[in-house]
Short mmCIF file of C-alpha atoms and ligand atoms in Angstrom, two decimals:
data_model
loop_
_atom_site.label_atom_id
_atom_site.label_comp_id
_atom_site.label_asym_id
_atom_site.label_seq_id
_atom_site.Cartn_x
_atom_site.Cartn_y
_atom_site.Cartn_z
CA UNK A 25 -61.66 -58.29 34.67
CA UNK A 26 -63.19 -60.26 31.84
CA UNK A 27 -66.80 -61.26 32.36
CA UNK A 28 -67.45 -64.83 31.27
CA UNK A 29 -70.68 -66.71 30.60
CA UNK A 30 -72.37 -68.47 33.52
CA UNK A 31 -71.44 -72.08 34.21
CA UNK A 32 -73.67 -74.38 32.14
CA UNK A 33 -74.66 -71.54 29.79
CA UNK A 34 -73.14 -71.76 26.35
CA UNK A 35 -72.70 -69.52 23.35
CA UNK A 36 -73.61 -71.13 20.07
CA UNK A 37 -70.97 -69.79 17.72
CA UNK A 38 -71.37 -69.17 13.97
CA UNK A 39 -69.36 -72.33 13.20
CA UNK A 40 -71.94 -74.46 14.95
CA UNK A 41 -75.03 -72.61 13.88
CA UNK A 42 -75.30 -74.50 10.57
CA UNK A 43 -75.98 -77.74 12.48
CA UNK A 44 -78.63 -76.03 14.61
CA UNK A 45 -80.41 -74.60 11.60
CA UNK A 46 -80.24 -77.92 9.75
CA UNK A 47 -81.78 -79.78 12.71
CA UNK A 48 -84.46 -77.18 13.20
CA UNK A 49 -85.35 -76.96 9.50
CA UNK A 50 -85.55 -80.76 9.20
CA UNK A 51 -87.80 -80.99 12.26
CA UNK A 52 -90.05 -78.11 11.20
CA UNK A 53 -90.55 -79.69 7.79
CA UNK A 54 -91.47 -83.06 9.31
CA UNK A 55 -93.71 -81.56 12.04
CA UNK A 56 -95.58 -79.63 9.38
CA UNK A 57 -96.10 -82.75 7.25
CA UNK A 58 -97.63 -84.45 10.30
CA UNK A 59 -100.04 -81.51 10.73
CA UNK A 60 -98.40 -79.67 13.64
CA UNK A 61 -98.55 -75.91 14.18
CA UNK A 62 -95.99 -73.86 16.03
CA UNK A 63 -96.83 -72.16 19.31
CA UNK A 64 -94.51 -69.75 21.09
CA UNK A 65 -94.85 -69.51 24.86
CA UNK A 66 -93.07 -67.41 27.50
CA UNK A 67 -89.91 -68.53 29.27
CA UNK A 68 -91.14 -67.40 32.69
CA UNK A 69 -94.19 -68.95 34.33
CA UNK A 70 -95.64 -69.09 37.82
CA UNK A 71 -93.73 -71.69 39.83
CA UNK A 72 -96.95 -73.47 40.76
CA UNK A 73 -97.49 -74.48 37.11
CA UNK A 74 -94.41 -76.71 37.14
CA UNK A 75 -94.86 -77.99 40.69
CA UNK A 76 -98.40 -79.09 39.80
CA UNK A 77 -97.57 -80.70 36.47
CA UNK A 78 -94.05 -82.13 36.66
CA UNK A 79 -94.58 -83.25 40.27
CA UNK A 80 -93.33 -82.04 43.66
CA UNK A 81 -91.09 -85.07 44.21
CA UNK A 82 -89.33 -85.11 40.85
CA UNK A 83 -85.65 -84.15 40.56
CA UNK A 84 -86.61 -81.24 38.33
CA UNK A 85 -88.95 -79.61 40.85
CA UNK A 86 -86.98 -80.64 43.94
CA UNK A 87 -83.54 -79.52 42.87
CA UNK A 88 -83.21 -78.21 39.34
CA UNK A 89 -85.53 -75.25 38.78
CA UNK A 90 -84.41 -71.64 38.46
CA UNK A 91 -86.99 -70.13 40.77
CA UNK A 92 -87.00 -66.63 42.21
CA UNK A 93 -89.23 -63.88 43.47
CA UNK A 94 -89.88 -61.09 41.01
CA UNK A 95 -89.98 -57.46 42.12
CA UNK A 96 -93.55 -57.85 43.35
CA UNK A 97 -92.73 -60.90 45.44
CA UNK A 98 -94.42 -63.41 43.09
CA UNK A 99 -92.70 -66.79 42.83
CA UNK A 100 -91.69 -67.42 39.22
CA UNK A 101 -89.66 -70.08 37.42
CA UNK A 102 -87.68 -70.23 34.21
CA UNK A 103 -89.32 -73.11 32.36
CA UNK A 104 -87.47 -76.43 32.76
CA UNK A 105 -89.49 -78.06 29.96
CA UNK A 106 -92.11 -77.13 27.39
CA UNK A 107 -95.20 -79.25 28.03
CA UNK A 108 -96.48 -77.42 31.12
CA UNK A 109 -96.28 -74.02 29.42
CA UNK A 110 -97.92 -75.23 26.19
CA UNK A 111 -100.75 -76.82 28.16
CA UNK A 112 -101.19 -73.66 30.22
CA UNK A 113 -101.55 -71.70 26.97
CA UNK A 114 -103.87 -74.36 25.47
CA UNK A 115 -106.18 -74.07 28.49
CA UNK A 116 -105.94 -70.29 28.84
CA UNK A 117 -106.96 -69.74 25.20
CA UNK A 118 -109.47 -72.64 25.05
CA UNK A 119 -107.70 -74.03 22.00
CA UNK A 120 -109.79 -77.21 22.25
CA UNK A 121 -112.82 -75.19 21.07
CA UNK A 122 -111.02 -74.32 17.83
CA UNK A 123 -110.07 -77.86 16.76
CA UNK A 124 -110.99 -81.21 18.29
CA UNK A 125 -107.37 -82.36 18.16
CA UNK A 126 -104.60 -79.82 18.57
CA UNK A 127 -101.12 -80.69 17.35
CA UNK A 128 -98.60 -78.18 18.63
CA UNK A 129 -94.85 -77.79 18.70
CA UNK A 130 -92.50 -75.27 20.22
CA UNK A 131 -88.75 -74.80 19.95
CA UNK A 132 -86.68 -72.90 22.47
CA UNK A 133 -84.46 -72.74 25.55
CA UNK A 134 -85.14 -74.60 28.82
CA UNK A 135 -83.40 -74.12 32.16
CA UNK A 136 -82.36 -76.67 34.77
CA UNK A 137 -79.79 -76.21 37.51
CA UNK A 138 -77.90 -79.46 36.90
CA UNK A 139 -74.22 -80.36 37.03
CA UNK A 140 -72.92 -79.29 33.63
CA UNK A 141 -71.12 -81.93 31.55
CA UNK A 142 -71.05 -83.06 27.93
CA UNK A 143 -74.64 -82.94 26.68
CA UNK A 144 -75.93 -81.54 29.98
CA UNK A 145 -76.26 -77.80 30.34
CA UNK A 146 -78.16 -75.38 32.53
CA UNK A 147 -79.63 -73.62 29.53
CA UNK A 148 -80.41 -76.13 26.80
CA UNK A 149 -82.84 -76.26 23.90
CA UNK A 150 -85.71 -78.54 23.14
CA UNK A 151 -88.04 -79.14 20.25
CA UNK A 152 -91.17 -80.03 22.15
CA UNK A 153 -94.30 -81.55 20.61
CA UNK A 154 -97.81 -82.09 22.01
CA UNK A 155 -101.01 -83.68 20.68
CA UNK A 156 -104.07 -82.77 22.75
CA UNK A 157 -107.51 -84.30 22.47
CA UNK A 158 -106.87 -87.84 21.18
CA UNK A 159 -106.19 -91.06 23.07
CA UNK A 160 -105.94 -93.67 20.31
CA UNK A 161 -102.92 -95.95 20.62
CA UNK A 162 -102.13 -95.65 16.91
CA UNK A 163 -101.58 -91.96 17.54
CA UNK A 164 -98.89 -92.89 20.10
CA UNK A 165 -97.18 -94.95 17.40
CA UNK A 166 -97.51 -92.08 14.95
CA UNK A 167 -96.01 -89.57 17.38
CA UNK A 168 -93.07 -91.91 17.97
CA UNK A 169 -92.75 -92.40 14.22
CA UNK A 170 -92.51 -88.63 13.83
CA UNK A 171 -89.75 -88.33 16.45
CA UNK A 172 -88.01 -91.26 14.77
CA UNK A 173 -88.36 -89.65 11.37
CA UNK A 174 -86.61 -86.44 12.55
CA UNK A 175 -83.53 -88.37 13.68
CA UNK A 176 -83.65 -90.74 10.73
CA UNK A 177 -83.90 -87.89 8.21
CA UNK A 178 -80.99 -86.11 9.86
CA UNK A 179 -79.15 -89.42 9.44
CA UNK A 180 -78.32 -90.27 13.06
CA UNK A 181 -78.36 -93.81 14.44
CA UNK A 182 -80.79 -93.91 17.36
CA UNK A 183 -82.75 -96.64 19.08
CA UNK A 184 -86.28 -96.41 20.42
CA UNK A 185 -87.27 -97.82 23.80
CA UNK A 186 -90.87 -97.92 24.94
CA UNK A 187 -92.82 -98.75 28.07
CA UNK A 188 -96.24 -98.31 29.60
CA UNK A 189 -96.70 -96.66 33.00
CA UNK A 190 -100.33 -97.74 33.35
CA UNK A 191 -103.10 -95.44 34.51
CA UNK A 192 -104.79 -94.31 37.72
CA UNK A 193 -106.61 -97.67 37.81
CA UNK A 194 -103.58 -99.99 37.65
CA UNK A 195 -100.65 -97.88 38.87
CA UNK A 196 -101.60 -98.29 42.57
CA UNK A 197 -101.40 -102.08 42.17
CA UNK A 198 -97.88 -101.77 40.78
CA UNK A 199 -96.96 -99.19 43.45
CA UNK A 200 -97.95 -101.68 46.15
CA UNK A 201 -95.79 -104.39 44.60
CA UNK A 202 -92.90 -101.93 44.37
CA UNK A 203 -93.35 -100.76 47.96
CA UNK A 204 -93.20 -104.39 49.15
CA UNK A 205 -90.09 -104.98 47.07
CA UNK A 206 -88.42 -101.84 48.50
CA UNK A 207 -89.41 -102.70 52.05
CA UNK A 208 -87.35 -105.89 51.74
CA UNK A 209 -84.32 -103.94 50.51
CA UNK A 210 -84.64 -100.79 52.57
CA UNK A 211 -81.14 -101.07 54.08
CA UNK A 212 -79.44 -101.13 50.69
CA UNK A 213 -81.00 -98.20 48.86
CA UNK A 214 -79.75 -94.60 48.77
CA UNK A 215 -81.12 -91.80 50.94
CA UNK A 216 -83.06 -90.25 48.07
CA UNK A 217 -84.76 -93.58 47.30
CA UNK A 218 -85.54 -94.08 50.97
CA UNK A 219 -87.49 -90.81 50.81
CA UNK A 220 -89.04 -91.66 47.44
CA UNK A 221 -90.11 -95.06 48.78
CA UNK A 222 -92.64 -93.32 51.02
CA UNK A 223 -93.56 -90.30 48.91
CA UNK A 224 -93.54 -91.53 45.31
CA UNK A 225 -92.22 -95.10 44.94
CA UNK A 226 -92.17 -95.12 41.12
CA UNK A 227 -89.49 -92.42 41.23
CA UNK A 228 -86.92 -94.87 42.66
CA UNK A 229 -86.66 -96.56 39.25
CA UNK A 230 -85.36 -93.25 37.87
CA UNK A 231 -82.52 -93.16 40.48
CA UNK A 232 -79.09 -92.39 39.02
CA UNK A 233 -77.16 -94.38 41.69
CA UNK A 234 -75.47 -97.45 40.24
CA UNK A 235 -76.00 -99.41 43.42
CA UNK A 236 -79.73 -98.73 43.42
CA UNK A 237 -80.00 -99.55 39.73
CA UNK A 238 -78.37 -102.93 40.39
CA UNK A 239 -80.90 -103.70 43.13
CA UNK A 240 -83.84 -102.63 40.98
CA UNK A 241 -82.93 -105.12 38.24
CA UNK A 242 -85.12 -107.63 40.12
CA UNK A 243 -87.93 -105.18 40.85
CA UNK A 244 -91.46 -106.04 39.75
CA UNK A 245 -92.28 -105.07 36.16
CA UNK A 246 -95.02 -102.55 35.60
CA UNK A 247 -96.02 -104.41 32.44
CA UNK A 248 -97.17 -107.34 34.61
CA UNK A 249 -99.51 -105.02 36.51
CA UNK A 250 -101.33 -103.22 33.68
CA UNK A 251 -105.14 -103.26 33.68
CA UNK A 252 -106.93 -104.65 30.62
CA UNK A 253 -107.36 -101.19 29.05
CA UNK A 254 -103.68 -100.27 29.43
CA UNK A 255 -102.54 -103.68 28.26
CA UNK A 256 -104.69 -103.48 25.11
CA UNK A 257 -103.49 -99.95 24.47
CA UNK A 258 -99.85 -100.98 24.72
CA UNK A 259 -100.37 -103.92 22.34
CA UNK A 260 -101.82 -101.67 19.64
CA UNK A 261 -98.95 -99.19 20.12
CA UNK A 262 -96.52 -102.05 19.46
CA UNK A 263 -98.51 -103.19 16.42
CA UNK A 264 -98.55 -99.63 15.08
CA UNK A 265 -94.77 -99.34 15.34
CA UNK A 266 -94.37 -102.69 13.60
CA UNK A 267 -96.73 -101.62 10.80
CA UNK A 268 -94.60 -98.50 10.29
CA UNK A 269 -91.37 -100.52 10.32
CA UNK A 270 -89.99 -98.65 13.31
CA UNK A 271 -87.60 -100.86 15.29
CA UNK A 272 -88.09 -100.61 19.07
CA UNK A 273 -87.32 -102.34 22.33
CA UNK A 274 -89.58 -102.66 25.38
CA UNK A 275 -87.86 -101.41 28.55
CA UNK A 276 -90.11 -101.95 31.55
CA UNK A 277 -87.75 -100.00 33.85
CA UNK A 278 -88.18 -96.72 32.04
CA UNK A 279 -90.27 -94.40 34.22
CA UNK A 280 -89.14 -90.97 32.96
CA UNK A 281 -88.35 -88.04 35.24
CA UNK A 282 -91.76 -86.39 35.24
CA UNK A 283 -94.78 -87.47 37.23
CA UNK A 284 -97.46 -86.70 34.71
CA UNK A 285 -96.96 -89.64 32.36
CA UNK A 286 -99.64 -92.31 31.89
CA UNK A 287 -99.59 -95.35 29.62
CA UNK A 288 -97.07 -95.03 26.76
CA UNK A 289 -93.63 -93.59 27.49
CA UNK A 290 -90.61 -93.67 25.22
CA UNK A 291 -87.00 -92.62 24.85
CA UNK A 292 -84.79 -92.12 21.84
CA UNK A 293 -81.40 -93.38 22.87
CA UNK A 294 -77.83 -93.19 21.64
CA UNK A 295 -74.78 -94.98 22.99
CA UNK A 296 -72.43 -92.30 21.66
CA UNK A 297 -72.82 -89.64 24.37
CA UNK A 298 -71.85 -91.48 27.56
CA UNK A 299 -74.28 -91.00 30.41
CA UNK A 300 -76.32 -88.49 28.40
CA UNK A 301 -77.91 -91.30 26.42
CA UNK A 302 -81.42 -89.84 25.91
CA UNK A 303 -81.64 -87.62 22.85
CA UNK A 304 -85.39 -87.34 23.11
CA UNK A 305 -88.15 -88.61 25.33
CA UNK A 306 -91.84 -88.38 25.84
CA UNK A 307 -95.10 -90.09 26.58
CA UNK A 308 -98.81 -89.90 27.16
CA UNK A 309 -100.25 -87.67 29.90
CA UNK A 310 -103.99 -88.24 29.87
CA UNK A 311 -104.87 -86.53 33.17
CA UNK A 312 -102.63 -83.51 32.89
CA UNK A 313 -104.85 -81.00 31.07
CA UNK A 314 -107.58 -81.54 33.66
CA UNK A 315 -105.08 -81.40 36.51
CA UNK A 316 -104.03 -77.96 35.30
CA UNK A 317 -107.61 -76.72 35.36
CA UNK A 318 -108.57 -77.48 31.75
CA UNK A 319 -111.11 -79.84 30.16
CA UNK A 320 -110.68 -83.59 30.62
CA UNK A 321 -108.67 -84.21 27.45
CA UNK A 322 -105.94 -86.76 26.81
CA UNK A 323 -102.54 -85.79 25.54
CA UNK A 324 -99.20 -87.12 24.36
CA UNK A 325 -95.91 -85.43 23.57
CA UNK A 326 -92.16 -85.59 23.43
CA UNK A 327 -89.10 -83.37 23.54
CA UNK A 328 -85.88 -83.71 21.60
CA UNK A 329 -82.76 -82.15 23.16
CA UNK A 330 -80.97 -80.09 20.54
CA UNK A 331 -77.52 -79.90 22.18
CA UNK A 332 -77.24 -83.68 22.20
CA UNK A 333 -78.28 -83.83 18.55
CA UNK A 334 -75.65 -81.24 17.64
CA UNK A 335 -73.01 -83.28 19.51
CA UNK A 336 -74.05 -86.38 17.59
CA UNK A 337 -73.92 -84.50 14.32
CA UNK A 338 -70.36 -83.43 15.12
CA UNK A 339 -69.44 -87.10 15.40
CA UNK A 340 -70.82 -87.72 11.92
CA UNK A 341 -68.67 -85.64 9.60
CA UNK A 342 -70.51 -87.08 6.58
CA UNK A 343 -73.74 -85.29 7.51
CA UNK A 344 -72.27 -82.06 8.80
CA UNK A 345 -73.89 -79.04 7.38
CA UNK A 346 -71.45 -76.48 6.10
CA UNK A 347 -72.72 -73.00 5.32
CA UNK A 348 -72.74 -72.52 1.56
CA UNK A 349 -72.14 -69.54 -0.62
CA UNK A 350 -73.47 -69.62 -4.16
CA UNK A 351 -71.10 -67.10 -5.66
CA UNK A 352 -68.12 -65.04 -4.63
CA UNK A 353 -67.27 -61.92 -6.64
CA UNK A 354 -63.51 -61.42 -6.72
CA UNK A 355 -62.77 -57.84 -7.77
CA UNK A 356 -59.35 -56.31 -8.49
CA UNK A 357 -59.04 -52.52 -8.38
CA UNK A 358 -61.50 -49.75 -7.42
CA UNK A 359 -63.51 -49.73 -10.67
CA UNK A 360 -64.00 -53.52 -10.57
CA UNK A 361 -64.95 -53.28 -6.92
CA UNK A 362 -67.67 -50.81 -7.73
CA UNK A 363 -69.05 -53.17 -10.37
CA UNK A 364 -68.78 -56.11 -7.96
CA UNK A 365 -70.70 -54.15 -5.33
CA UNK A 366 -73.66 -53.72 -7.69
CA UNK A 367 -73.44 -57.30 -8.99
CA UNK A 368 -73.25 -58.87 -5.53
CA UNK A 369 -76.35 -57.06 -4.34
CA UNK A 370 -78.26 -57.70 -7.59
CA UNK A 371 -77.60 -61.45 -7.23
CA UNK A 372 -78.75 -61.43 -3.59
CA UNK A 373 -82.02 -59.90 -4.80
CA UNK A 374 -82.36 -62.96 -7.06
CA UNK A 375 -82.20 -65.20 -3.99
CA UNK A 376 -78.56 -66.23 -4.32
CA UNK A 377 -76.06 -66.20 -1.48
CA UNK A 378 -73.38 -63.84 -2.75
CA UNK A 379 -70.28 -62.39 -1.14
CA UNK A 380 -67.40 -60.12 -2.09
CA UNK A 381 -64.29 -58.68 -0.51
CA UNK A 382 -63.87 -54.98 0.25
CA UNK A 383 -60.29 -55.11 1.50
CA UNK A 384 -58.55 -54.89 -1.87
CA UNK A 385 -56.72 -58.20 -1.41
CA UNK A 386 -54.78 -60.10 -4.09
CA UNK A 387 -56.63 -62.48 -6.42
CA UNK A 388 -55.05 -65.42 -4.60
CA UNK A 389 -56.27 -64.18 -1.21
CA UNK A 390 -59.76 -63.62 -2.59
CA UNK A 391 -59.88 -67.13 -4.10
CA UNK A 392 -58.92 -68.48 -0.68
CA UNK A 393 -61.73 -66.54 0.89
CA UNK A 394 -64.18 -67.92 -1.71
CA UNK A 395 -63.05 -71.43 -0.73
CA UNK A 396 -63.45 -70.72 2.96
CA UNK A 397 -67.06 -69.73 2.34
CA UNK A 398 -67.62 -72.99 0.40
CA UNK A 399 -68.53 -70.96 -2.67
CA UNK A 400 -69.80 -72.87 -5.67
CA UNK A 401 -68.74 -70.22 -8.16
CA UNK A 402 -66.40 -67.27 -8.27
CA UNK A 403 -66.83 -64.40 -10.70
CA UNK A 404 -63.50 -62.70 -11.33
CA UNK A 405 -63.48 -59.05 -12.41
CA UNK A 406 -60.29 -57.03 -13.07
CA UNK A 407 -59.57 -54.00 -15.26
CA UNK A 408 -59.19 -56.18 -18.39
CA UNK A 409 -62.51 -57.86 -17.77
CA UNK A 410 -64.18 -54.52 -17.24
CA UNK A 411 -62.81 -53.21 -20.52
CA UNK A 412 -63.97 -56.30 -22.40
CA UNK A 413 -67.31 -56.23 -20.58
CA UNK A 414 -66.85 -59.92 -19.76
CA UNK A 415 -65.96 -61.48 -16.40
CA UNK A 416 -64.50 -64.94 -15.75
CA UNK A 417 -66.86 -67.35 -14.05
CA UNK A 418 -65.09 -70.24 -12.30
CA UNK A 419 -66.87 -73.36 -11.13
CA UNK A 420 -65.10 -74.00 -7.82
CA UNK A 421 -65.80 -77.74 -7.92
CA UNK A 422 -64.96 -78.63 -11.53
CA UNK A 423 -62.48 -75.69 -11.88
CA UNK A 424 -63.99 -75.02 -15.30
CA UNK A 425 -63.89 -71.34 -16.40
CA UNK A 426 -66.16 -69.54 -18.84
CA UNK A 427 -66.60 -65.93 -19.88
CA UNK A 428 -69.84 -64.16 -18.90
CA UNK A 429 -70.98 -60.69 -19.99
CA UNK A 430 -70.90 -58.21 -17.11
CA UNK A 431 -73.97 -56.21 -18.07
CA UNK A 432 -74.63 -52.52 -17.90
CA UNK A 433 -77.15 -50.12 -16.36
CA UNK A 434 -80.11 -51.95 -14.78
CA UNK A 435 -78.67 -55.20 -13.47
CA UNK A 436 -82.01 -56.89 -12.69
CA UNK A 437 -82.33 -58.67 -16.02
CA UNK A 438 -78.63 -59.44 -16.08
CA UNK A 439 -78.67 -61.02 -12.62
CA UNK A 440 -81.70 -63.08 -13.60
CA UNK A 441 -79.88 -64.41 -16.66
CA UNK A 442 -76.77 -65.26 -14.67
CA UNK A 443 -78.77 -66.89 -11.88
CA UNK A 444 -80.48 -69.11 -14.46
CA UNK A 445 -77.14 -70.10 -15.93
CA UNK A 446 -75.66 -71.23 -12.62
CA UNK A 447 -76.34 -74.73 -11.36
CA UNK A 448 -77.15 -73.99 -7.73
P1 ATP B 30 -81.69 -87.08 31.41
O1 ATP B 30 -82.11 -88.44 31.82
O2 ATP B 30 -80.55 -87.08 30.44
O3 ATP B 30 -81.52 -86.13 32.54
P2 ATP B 30 -84.37 -86.14 31.16
O4 ATP B 30 -85.13 -87.36 31.45
O5 ATP B 30 -84.20 -85.15 32.25
O6 ATP B 30 -82.92 -86.53 30.55
P3 ATP B 30 -86.41 -84.83 29.60
O7 ATP B 30 -86.82 -83.98 30.72
O8 ATP B 30 -87.33 -85.88 29.15
O9 ATP B 30 -84.95 -85.44 29.87
O10 ATP B 30 -86.04 -83.93 28.35
C1 ATP B 30 -86.02 -84.43 27.01
C2 ATP B 30 -84.67 -84.24 26.37
O11 ATP B 30 -84.11 -82.96 26.66
C3 ATP B 30 -83.60 -85.21 26.86
O12 ATP B 30 -83.72 -86.43 26.20
C4 ATP B 30 -82.33 -84.49 26.51
O13 ATP B 30 -81.98 -84.68 25.15
C5 ATP B 30 -82.70 -83.05 26.72
N1 ATP B 30 -82.19 -82.56 28.02
C6 ATP B 30 -82.75 -82.71 29.24
N2 ATP B 30 -82.02 -82.10 30.19
C7 ATP B 30 -80.95 -81.56 29.54
C8 ATP B 30 -79.82 -80.77 29.95
N3 ATP B 30 -79.64 -80.41 31.22
N4 ATP B 30 -78.94 -80.40 29.02
C9 ATP B 30 -79.10 -80.73 27.70
N5 ATP B 30 -80.13 -81.45 27.25
C10 ATP B 30 -81.05 -81.85 28.14
MG1 MG B 31 -82.73 -84.90 33.74
#
């Protein structure tokens, strides 16, 4: 019997890997320019970390976590998101004592037991970003600008939606208004929302049921219930985005699926992936570090889902990243192959991507292989070329061919000269 991968767990095959690397490299470059450092955290954490941060009544904690007892009977969970783990590490290593504002990012797999569909897997990958120790609204705009810049640089059309979820001072006021609103409609809402109505009313706005969503169109708007501080904060966030020329839309129904958010929340949305419309999302979480046992420091972050980005990239052939090969060495006959073996490895030492064929195929077959690898050049070496001491260098784009000396003995200098000659 063949053993297959688990449902919702996916292999990322070599064909696709170019897109992954392109996305990751683009993001790393941008994160670095904005002053972020990478942090790598474990995949397994104590279950209580997620229950305490994400919230007991969220979908993630209620139904989606991979939680089990380890061999010693301790309850552990495969991380469903990055923020909780990064904050745990931040607190455990007192990173706030090293820098007043820490800007951290992490890239890796997350696990949620959801119903798999396009853009929704049980193991998926996020690029997750956190800024800890600053509460200025212009920083919120900057963090959104960074997320925007990643998608914009990749070349994908995305829209930005923003909201404010208020703070501990004004949220109760909104909760009361929402509870009253729900009380009037209690017969019409789904079972989950009926439960949420009592335990965590804000969560109803995140309900996936179409019927509920229709009802909630008339629900009170959190933006009408913000306290002065939250209202001012939100206004400056909007001004900041305008100053940076980032187009956005205010969506007062966006509550996000995690309990820890305060004030600014945002989503990066596409209409090209059906129900899986959020490519990235995040927000401010000013009480969370303290709630997890750390100092009272504000924070803001976001996560971009990599699978959804890869899917979007596949829809945009014009920005697909093909693997490239600088030079293919086509060798005919055993003596030429020996020469090609040395040449190929000498060129790799020079930093070029070089490939050759060991199977003794015809010139035509080798040229095909060079094309398949998207080679920019092919260096052809047969017995004649060996005798003359000059190979034929073919530019695979312009089809132009020139003779190049094949060199002798120490190939280091030779490979340097050839590498300089090639337009890579
Ligand atoms: P959704 O509303 O689509 O369930 P979410 O609100 O659960 O998303 P977050 O927890 O904020 O998403 O995670 C941030 C990003 O991670 C999402 O915007 C999405 O791109 C990605 N993501 C979340 N869950 C999955 C999943 N099961 N499979 C693939 N990507 C995911
Ligand atoms: Mg979700």
